[in-house]
Short mmCIF file of C-alpha atoms and ligand atoms in Angstrom, two decimals:
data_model
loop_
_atom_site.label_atom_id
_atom_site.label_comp_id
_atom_site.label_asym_id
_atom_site.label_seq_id
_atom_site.Cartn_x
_atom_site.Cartn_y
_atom_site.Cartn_z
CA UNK B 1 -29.60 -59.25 -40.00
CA UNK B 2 -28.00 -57.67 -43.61
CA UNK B 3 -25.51 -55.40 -43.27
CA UNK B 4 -27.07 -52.53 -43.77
CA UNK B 5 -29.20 -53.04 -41.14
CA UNK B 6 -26.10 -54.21 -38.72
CA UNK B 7 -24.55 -50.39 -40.29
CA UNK B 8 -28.21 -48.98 -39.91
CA UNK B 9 -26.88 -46.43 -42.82
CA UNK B 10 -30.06 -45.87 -45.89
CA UNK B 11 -29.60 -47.83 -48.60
CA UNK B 12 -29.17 -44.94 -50.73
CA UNK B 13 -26.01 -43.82 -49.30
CA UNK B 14 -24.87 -47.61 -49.74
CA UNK B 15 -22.90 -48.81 -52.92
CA UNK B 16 -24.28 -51.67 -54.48
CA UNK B 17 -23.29 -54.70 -52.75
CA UNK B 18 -21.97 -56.69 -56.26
CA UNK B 19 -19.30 -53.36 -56.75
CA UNK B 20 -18.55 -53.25 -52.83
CA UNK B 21 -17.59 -56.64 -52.82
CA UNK B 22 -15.64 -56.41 -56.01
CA UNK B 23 -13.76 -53.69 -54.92
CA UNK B 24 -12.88 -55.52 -51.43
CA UNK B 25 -11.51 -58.71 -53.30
CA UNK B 26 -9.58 -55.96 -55.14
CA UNK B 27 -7.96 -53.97 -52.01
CA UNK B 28 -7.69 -57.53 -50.16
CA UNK B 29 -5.40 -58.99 -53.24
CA UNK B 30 -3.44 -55.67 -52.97
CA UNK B 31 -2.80 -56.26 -49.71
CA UNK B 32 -1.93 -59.66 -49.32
CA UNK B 33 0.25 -59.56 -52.32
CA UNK B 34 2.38 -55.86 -52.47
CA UNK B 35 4.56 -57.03 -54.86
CA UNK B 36 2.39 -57.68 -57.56
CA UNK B 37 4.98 -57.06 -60.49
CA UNK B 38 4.01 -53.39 -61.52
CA UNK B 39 4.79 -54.59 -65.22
CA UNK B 40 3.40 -51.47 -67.59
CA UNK B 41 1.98 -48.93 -65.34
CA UNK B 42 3.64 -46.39 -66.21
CA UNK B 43 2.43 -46.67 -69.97
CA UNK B 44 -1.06 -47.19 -69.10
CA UNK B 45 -1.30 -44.09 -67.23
CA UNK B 46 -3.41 -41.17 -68.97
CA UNK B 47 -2.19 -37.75 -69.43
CA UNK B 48 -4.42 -36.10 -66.72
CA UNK B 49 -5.49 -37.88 -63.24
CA UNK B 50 -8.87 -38.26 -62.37
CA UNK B 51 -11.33 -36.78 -60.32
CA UNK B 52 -12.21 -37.37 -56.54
CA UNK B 53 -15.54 -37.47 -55.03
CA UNK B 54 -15.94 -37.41 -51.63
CA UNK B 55 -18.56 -37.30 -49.05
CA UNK B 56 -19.99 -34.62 -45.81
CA UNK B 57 -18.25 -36.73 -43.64
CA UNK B 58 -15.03 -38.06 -45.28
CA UNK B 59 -13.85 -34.18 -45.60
CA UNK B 60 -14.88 -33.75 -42.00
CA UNK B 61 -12.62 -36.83 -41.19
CA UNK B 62 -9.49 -35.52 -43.29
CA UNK B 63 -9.97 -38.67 -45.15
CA UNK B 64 -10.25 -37.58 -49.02
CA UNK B 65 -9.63 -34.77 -50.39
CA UNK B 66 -11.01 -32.99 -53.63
CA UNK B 67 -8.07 -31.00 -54.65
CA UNK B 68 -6.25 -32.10 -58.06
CA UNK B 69 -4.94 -35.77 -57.98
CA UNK B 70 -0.90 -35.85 -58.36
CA UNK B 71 -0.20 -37.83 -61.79
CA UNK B 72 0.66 -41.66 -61.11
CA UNK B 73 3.76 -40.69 -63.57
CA UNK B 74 5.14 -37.85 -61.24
CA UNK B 75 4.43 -39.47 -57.71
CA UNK B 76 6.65 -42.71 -58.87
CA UNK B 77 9.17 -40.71 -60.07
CA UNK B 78 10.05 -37.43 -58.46
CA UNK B 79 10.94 -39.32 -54.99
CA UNK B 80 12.87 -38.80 -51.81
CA UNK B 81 14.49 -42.18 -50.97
CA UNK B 82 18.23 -41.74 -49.89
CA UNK B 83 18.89 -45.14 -49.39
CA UNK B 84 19.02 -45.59 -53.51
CA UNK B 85 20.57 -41.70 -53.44
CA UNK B 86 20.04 -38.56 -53.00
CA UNK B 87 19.10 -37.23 -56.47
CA UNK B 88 14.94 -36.83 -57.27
CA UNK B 89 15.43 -39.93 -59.76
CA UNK B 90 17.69 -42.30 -58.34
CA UNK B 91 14.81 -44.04 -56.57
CA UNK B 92 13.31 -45.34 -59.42
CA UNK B 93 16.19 -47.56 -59.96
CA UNK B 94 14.69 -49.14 -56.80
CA UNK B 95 12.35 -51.17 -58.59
CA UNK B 96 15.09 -53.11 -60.17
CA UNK B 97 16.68 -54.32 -56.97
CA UNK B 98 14.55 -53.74 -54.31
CA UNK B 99 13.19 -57.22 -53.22
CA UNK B 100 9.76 -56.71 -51.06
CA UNK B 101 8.55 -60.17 -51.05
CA UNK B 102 9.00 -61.74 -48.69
CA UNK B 103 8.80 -58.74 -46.48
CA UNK B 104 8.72 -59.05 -42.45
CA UNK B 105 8.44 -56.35 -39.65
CA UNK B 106 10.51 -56.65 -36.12
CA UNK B 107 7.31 -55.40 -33.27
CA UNK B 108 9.00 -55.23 -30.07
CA UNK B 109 9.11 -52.88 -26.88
CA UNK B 110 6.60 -51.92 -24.38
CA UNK B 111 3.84 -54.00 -25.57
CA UNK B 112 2.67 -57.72 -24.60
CA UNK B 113 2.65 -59.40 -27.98
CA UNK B 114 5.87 -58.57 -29.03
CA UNK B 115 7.87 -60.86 -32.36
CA UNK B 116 8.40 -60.96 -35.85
CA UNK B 117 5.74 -60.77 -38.04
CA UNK B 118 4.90 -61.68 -42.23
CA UNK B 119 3.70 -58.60 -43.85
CA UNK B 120 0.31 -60.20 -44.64
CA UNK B 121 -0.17 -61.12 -40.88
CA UNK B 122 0.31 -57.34 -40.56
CA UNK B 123 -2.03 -56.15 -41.80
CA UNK B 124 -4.55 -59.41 -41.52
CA UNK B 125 -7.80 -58.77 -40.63
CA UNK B 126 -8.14 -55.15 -41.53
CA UNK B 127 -9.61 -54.25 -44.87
CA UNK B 128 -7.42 -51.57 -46.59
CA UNK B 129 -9.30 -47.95 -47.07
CA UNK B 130 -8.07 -45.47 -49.80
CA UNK B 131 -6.84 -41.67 -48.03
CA UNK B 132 -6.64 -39.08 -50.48
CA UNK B 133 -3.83 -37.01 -49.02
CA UNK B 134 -1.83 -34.02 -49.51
CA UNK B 135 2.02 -34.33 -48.74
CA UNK B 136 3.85 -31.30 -48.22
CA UNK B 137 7.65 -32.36 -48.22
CA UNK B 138 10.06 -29.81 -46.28
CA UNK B 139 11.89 -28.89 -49.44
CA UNK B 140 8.96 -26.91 -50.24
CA UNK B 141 7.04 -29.05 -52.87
CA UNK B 142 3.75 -30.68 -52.40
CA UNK B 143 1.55 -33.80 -53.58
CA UNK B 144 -1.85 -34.80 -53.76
CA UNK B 145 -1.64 -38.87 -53.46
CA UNK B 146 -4.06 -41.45 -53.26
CA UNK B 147 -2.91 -43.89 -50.93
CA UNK B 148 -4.52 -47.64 -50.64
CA UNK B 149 -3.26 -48.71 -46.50
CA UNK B 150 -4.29 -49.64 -43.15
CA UNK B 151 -4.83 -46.99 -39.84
CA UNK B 152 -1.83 -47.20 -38.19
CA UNK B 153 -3.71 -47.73 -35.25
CA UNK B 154 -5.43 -50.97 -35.80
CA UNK B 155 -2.22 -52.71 -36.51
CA UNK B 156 -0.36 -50.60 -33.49
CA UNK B 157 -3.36 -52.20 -31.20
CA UNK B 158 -2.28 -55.74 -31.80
CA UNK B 159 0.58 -56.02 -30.34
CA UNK B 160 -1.15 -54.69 -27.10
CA UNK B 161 1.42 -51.96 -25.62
CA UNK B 162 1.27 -50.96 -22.29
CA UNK B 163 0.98 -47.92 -20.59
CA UNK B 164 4.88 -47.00 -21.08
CA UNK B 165 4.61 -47.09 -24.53
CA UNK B 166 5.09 -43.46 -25.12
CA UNK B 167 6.28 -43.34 -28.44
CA UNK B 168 6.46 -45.56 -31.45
CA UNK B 169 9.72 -45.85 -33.23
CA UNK B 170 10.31 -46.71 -36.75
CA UNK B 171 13.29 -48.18 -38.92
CA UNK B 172 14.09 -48.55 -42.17
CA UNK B 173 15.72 -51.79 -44.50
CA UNK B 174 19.44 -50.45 -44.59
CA UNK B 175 20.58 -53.00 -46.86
CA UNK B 176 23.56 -52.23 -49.14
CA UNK B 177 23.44 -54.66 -51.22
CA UNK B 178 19.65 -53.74 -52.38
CA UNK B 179 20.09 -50.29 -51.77
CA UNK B 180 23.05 -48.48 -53.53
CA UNK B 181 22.30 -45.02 -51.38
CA UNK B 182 23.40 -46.73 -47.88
CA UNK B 183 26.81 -47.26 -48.77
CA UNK B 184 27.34 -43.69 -48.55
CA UNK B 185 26.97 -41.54 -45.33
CA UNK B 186 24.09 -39.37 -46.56
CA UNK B 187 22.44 -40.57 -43.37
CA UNK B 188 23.59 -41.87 -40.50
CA UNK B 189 22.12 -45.77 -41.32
CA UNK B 190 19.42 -46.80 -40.97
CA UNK B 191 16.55 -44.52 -41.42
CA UNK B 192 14.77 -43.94 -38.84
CA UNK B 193 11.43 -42.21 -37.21
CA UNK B 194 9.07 -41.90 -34.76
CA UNK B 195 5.78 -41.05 -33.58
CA UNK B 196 4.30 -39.90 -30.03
CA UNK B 197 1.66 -42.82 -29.38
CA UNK B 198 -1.16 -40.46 -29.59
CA UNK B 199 -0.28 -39.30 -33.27
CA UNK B 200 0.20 -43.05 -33.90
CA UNK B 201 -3.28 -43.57 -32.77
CA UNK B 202 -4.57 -40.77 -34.54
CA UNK B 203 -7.31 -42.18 -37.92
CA UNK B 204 -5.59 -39.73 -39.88
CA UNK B 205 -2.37 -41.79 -39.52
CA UNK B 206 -1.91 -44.65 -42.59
CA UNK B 207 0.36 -47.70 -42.86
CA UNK B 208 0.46 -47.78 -46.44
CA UNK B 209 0.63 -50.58 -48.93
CA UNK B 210 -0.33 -49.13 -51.87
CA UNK B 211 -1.45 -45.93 -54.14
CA UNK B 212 -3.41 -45.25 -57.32
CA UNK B 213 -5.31 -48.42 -56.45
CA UNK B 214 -2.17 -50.35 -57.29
CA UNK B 215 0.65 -52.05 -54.57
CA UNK B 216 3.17 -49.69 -53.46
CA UNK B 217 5.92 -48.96 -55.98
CA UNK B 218 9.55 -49.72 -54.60
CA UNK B 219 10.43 -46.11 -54.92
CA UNK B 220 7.69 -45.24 -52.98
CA UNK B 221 8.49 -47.33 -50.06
CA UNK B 222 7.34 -50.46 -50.64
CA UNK B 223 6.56 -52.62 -49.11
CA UNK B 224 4.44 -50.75 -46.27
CA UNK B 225 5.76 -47.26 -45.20
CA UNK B 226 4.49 -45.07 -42.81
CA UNK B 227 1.91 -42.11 -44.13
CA UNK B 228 1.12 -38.78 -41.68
CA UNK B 229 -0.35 -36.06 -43.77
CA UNK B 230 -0.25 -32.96 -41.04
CA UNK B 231 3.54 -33.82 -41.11
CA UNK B 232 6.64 -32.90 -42.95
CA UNK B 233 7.37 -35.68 -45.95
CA UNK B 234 10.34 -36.92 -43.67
CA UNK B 235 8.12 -38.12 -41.08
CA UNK B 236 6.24 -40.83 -43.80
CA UNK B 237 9.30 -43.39 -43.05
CA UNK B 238 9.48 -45.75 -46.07
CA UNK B 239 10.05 -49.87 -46.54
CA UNK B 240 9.72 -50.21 -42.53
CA UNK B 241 11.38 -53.86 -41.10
CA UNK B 242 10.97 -52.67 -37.24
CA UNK B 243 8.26 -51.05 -34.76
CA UNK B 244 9.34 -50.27 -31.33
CA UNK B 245 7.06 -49.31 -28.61
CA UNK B 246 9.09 -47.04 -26.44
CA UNK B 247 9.17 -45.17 -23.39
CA UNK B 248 11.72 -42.29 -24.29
CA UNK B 249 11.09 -40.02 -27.29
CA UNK B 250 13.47 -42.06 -30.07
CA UNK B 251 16.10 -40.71 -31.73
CA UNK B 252 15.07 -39.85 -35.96
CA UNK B 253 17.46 -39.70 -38.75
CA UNK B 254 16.73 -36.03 -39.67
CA UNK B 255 17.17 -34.69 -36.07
CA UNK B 256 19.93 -36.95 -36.13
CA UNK B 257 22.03 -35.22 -39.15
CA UNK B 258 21.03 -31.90 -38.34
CA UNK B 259 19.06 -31.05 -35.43
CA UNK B 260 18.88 -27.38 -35.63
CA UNK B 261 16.63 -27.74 -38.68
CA UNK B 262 14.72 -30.84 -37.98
CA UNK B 263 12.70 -31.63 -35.29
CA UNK B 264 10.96 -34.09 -33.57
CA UNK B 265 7.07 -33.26 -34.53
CA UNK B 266 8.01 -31.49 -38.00
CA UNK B 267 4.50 -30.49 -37.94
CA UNK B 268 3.84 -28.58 -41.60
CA UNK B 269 3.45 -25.31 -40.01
CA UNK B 270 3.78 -21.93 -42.20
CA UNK B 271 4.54 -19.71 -39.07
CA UNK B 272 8.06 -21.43 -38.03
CA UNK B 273 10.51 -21.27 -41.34
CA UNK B 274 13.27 -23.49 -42.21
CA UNK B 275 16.65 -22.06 -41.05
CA UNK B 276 17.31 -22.07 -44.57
CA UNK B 277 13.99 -20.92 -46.17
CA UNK B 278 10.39 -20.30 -45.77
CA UNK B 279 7.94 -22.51 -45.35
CA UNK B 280 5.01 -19.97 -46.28
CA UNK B 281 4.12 -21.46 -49.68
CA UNK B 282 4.39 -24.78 -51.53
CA UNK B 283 5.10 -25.73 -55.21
CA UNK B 284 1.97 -27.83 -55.82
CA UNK B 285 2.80 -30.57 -58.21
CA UNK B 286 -0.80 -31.63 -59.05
CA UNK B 287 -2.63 -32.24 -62.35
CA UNK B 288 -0.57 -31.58 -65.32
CA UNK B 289 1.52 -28.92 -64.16
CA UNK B 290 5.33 -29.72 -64.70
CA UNK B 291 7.66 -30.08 -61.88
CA UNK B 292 10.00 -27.48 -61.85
CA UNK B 293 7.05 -24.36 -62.55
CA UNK B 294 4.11 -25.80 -60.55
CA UNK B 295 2.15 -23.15 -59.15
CA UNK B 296 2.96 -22.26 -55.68
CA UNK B 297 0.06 -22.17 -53.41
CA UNK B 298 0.60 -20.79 -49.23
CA UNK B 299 1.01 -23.57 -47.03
CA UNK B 300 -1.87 -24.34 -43.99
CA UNK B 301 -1.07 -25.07 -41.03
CA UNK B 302 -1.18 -28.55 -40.38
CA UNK B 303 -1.47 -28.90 -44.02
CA UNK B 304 -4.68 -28.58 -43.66
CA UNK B 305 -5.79 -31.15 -41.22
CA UNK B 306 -5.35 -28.61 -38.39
CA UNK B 307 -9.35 -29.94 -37.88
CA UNK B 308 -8.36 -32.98 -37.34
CA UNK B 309 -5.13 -32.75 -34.96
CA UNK B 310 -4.56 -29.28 -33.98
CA UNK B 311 -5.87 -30.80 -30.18
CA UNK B 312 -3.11 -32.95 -30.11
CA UNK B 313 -0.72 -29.91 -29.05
CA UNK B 314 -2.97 -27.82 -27.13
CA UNK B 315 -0.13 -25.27 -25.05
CA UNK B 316 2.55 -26.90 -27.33
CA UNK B 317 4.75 -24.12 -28.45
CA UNK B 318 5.17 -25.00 -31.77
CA UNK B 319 8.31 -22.82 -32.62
CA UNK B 320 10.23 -24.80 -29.95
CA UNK B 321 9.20 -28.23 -30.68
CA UNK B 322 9.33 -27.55 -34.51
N1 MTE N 401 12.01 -42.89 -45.91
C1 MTE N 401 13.24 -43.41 -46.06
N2 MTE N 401 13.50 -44.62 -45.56
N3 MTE N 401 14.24 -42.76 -46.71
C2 MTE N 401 14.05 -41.49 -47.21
O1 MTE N 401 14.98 -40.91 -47.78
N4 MTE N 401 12.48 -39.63 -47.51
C3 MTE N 401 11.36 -38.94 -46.86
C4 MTE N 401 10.12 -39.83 -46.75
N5 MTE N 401 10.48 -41.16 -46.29
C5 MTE N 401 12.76 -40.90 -47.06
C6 MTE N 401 11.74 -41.66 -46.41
C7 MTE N 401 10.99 -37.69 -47.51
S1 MTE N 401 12.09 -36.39 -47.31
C8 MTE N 401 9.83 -37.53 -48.18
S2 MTE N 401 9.34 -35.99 -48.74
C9 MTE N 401 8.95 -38.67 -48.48
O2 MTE N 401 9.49 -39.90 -48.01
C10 MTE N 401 8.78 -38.75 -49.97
O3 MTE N 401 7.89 -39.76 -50.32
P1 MTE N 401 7.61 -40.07 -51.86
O4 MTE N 401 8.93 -40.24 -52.52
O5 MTE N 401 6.78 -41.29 -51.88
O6 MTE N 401 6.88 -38.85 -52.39
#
């Protein structure tokens, strides 16, 4: 039996086999080698990013969306990774001493298969799919990213947890050696996060390994970070060395620091402000548009995948459990 027949999909709505194929051997490399030297990208990149097409049913999914692509230039540069500091730039200077090969993640907890595992055992197995997603950090600025990664939820599955794995916790590399950042208090070290086990689960929820088609940038969390879309930016927990199936929901570094104004879901909701400052509209920082000006656009709830997860906290009050 062909594939298509095994997929039972018309051939018209397949793409031809020799470019399918092609393009696996491509994500498959990516995968099994994030850190391809990114030698230059950042030249090579054109002045405007391209357009995305997208089918009935990836929009239904949340998978892709249309809106105007974030420039390769501004997503690897304007970055939130406190470990190398806390200034927009200072992550970039990850790429000089970050060292993400060879990378290996501590799975452990409430699950059968627990151990230490390569990165490319990881993710083994599982081809990588490309999300187009918005990310709505909780500063108040927004992305549109494609991301190249693995559903959480596959990899999550392998380990087998058991039915008092409630949660999934998350940690950072706090290395400060590699990463200048951690030898100041910023954070209380190391990063971490976490995930109730259904939001793990969810399809929407991405380990990623790479964006733009390319591995993962070091400033962008690379090797594999974590990507949920419907979330605040914190929640996407960056260059992860340990996954902990637990019973209690885990401590997080945000809610750790200041627990007033971060919470435990951070779900991107417009209705429930910042202590500090609304969280109504956005600064999208799409197309060409420069940083600082981009236009602001009001937030949606969920940002946007409300679709997609708004189930998930059926007679959750969302202004407590912000
Ligand atoms: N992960 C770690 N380990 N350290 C961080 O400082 N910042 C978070 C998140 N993940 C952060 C992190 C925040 S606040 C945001 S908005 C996103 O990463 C930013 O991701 P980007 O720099 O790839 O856009």
């Amino acid at each position: 039996m062909s594939l298509r027949d095994a997929l039972r999909i018309p051939a018209s709505r397949i793409t031809d086999e020799r470019v399918y194929l092609e393009r696996r051997r491509l994500l498959q490399t990516l995968a099994a080698a994030p850190a391809l030297a990114l030698a230059g990208c950042a030249e090579a990149e054109p002045p405007a990013p391209p357009k995305v097409t997208v089918t009935p049913e990836q929009a239904r999914s949340g998978f892709r969306t249309t809106e105007t692509l974030t420039r390769f230039e501004d997503v690897s540069s304007y970055n939130n990774f406190y470990e190398f500091g806390t200034g927009k730039a200072d992550p970039s200077n990850a790429r000089k001493t970050l060292k993400t090969s060879p990378w290996s993640v501590v799975v452990g907890g409430e699950c059968a298969k627990p151990g230490r595992i390569a990165l490319e055992d990881l993710v083994k197995g599982l081809t990588p799919e490309e999300r187009v997603y918005r990310l709505r950090c909780v500063e108040g600025w927004s992305m549109v990213i494609p991301w190249l990664g693995v559903p959480l939820g596959q990899v999550l599955k392998k380990f087998e947890p058991t039915s008092k794995a409630k949660y999934v916790a998350f940690t950072t590399l706090a290395d400060p050696v590699q990463m200048p950042g951690v030898r100041y208090r910023s954070i209380n070290w190391p990063y971490r996060e976490g995930l109730r086990i259904d939001e793990a689960m969810h399809p929407l929820t991405l380990l990623a390994t790479g964006l733009y088609g390319k591995p993962l940038p070091q400033q962008n969390g690379a090797p594999l970070r974590l990507v949920v879309p419907w979330k605040y930016g914190f929640k996407s927990i960056k260059s992860i060395v340990e996954i902990m199936f637990v019973e209690k929901m885990p401590e997080t570094a945000w809610h750790d620091l200041q627990p007033s104004e971060y919470g435990f879901f951070s779900n991107v909701n417009p209705n429930v402000d910042h202590p500090r400052w609304s969280q109504k509209t956005e600064r999208r920082i799409a197309g060409t548009q420069s940083k600082l000006f981009a236009e602001r656009i009001p937030t949606r709830m969920f940002n946007g995948y409300a679709d997609q997860v708004a189930s998930m906290y059926a007679g959750l009050d969302l202004k407590k459990w912000y």
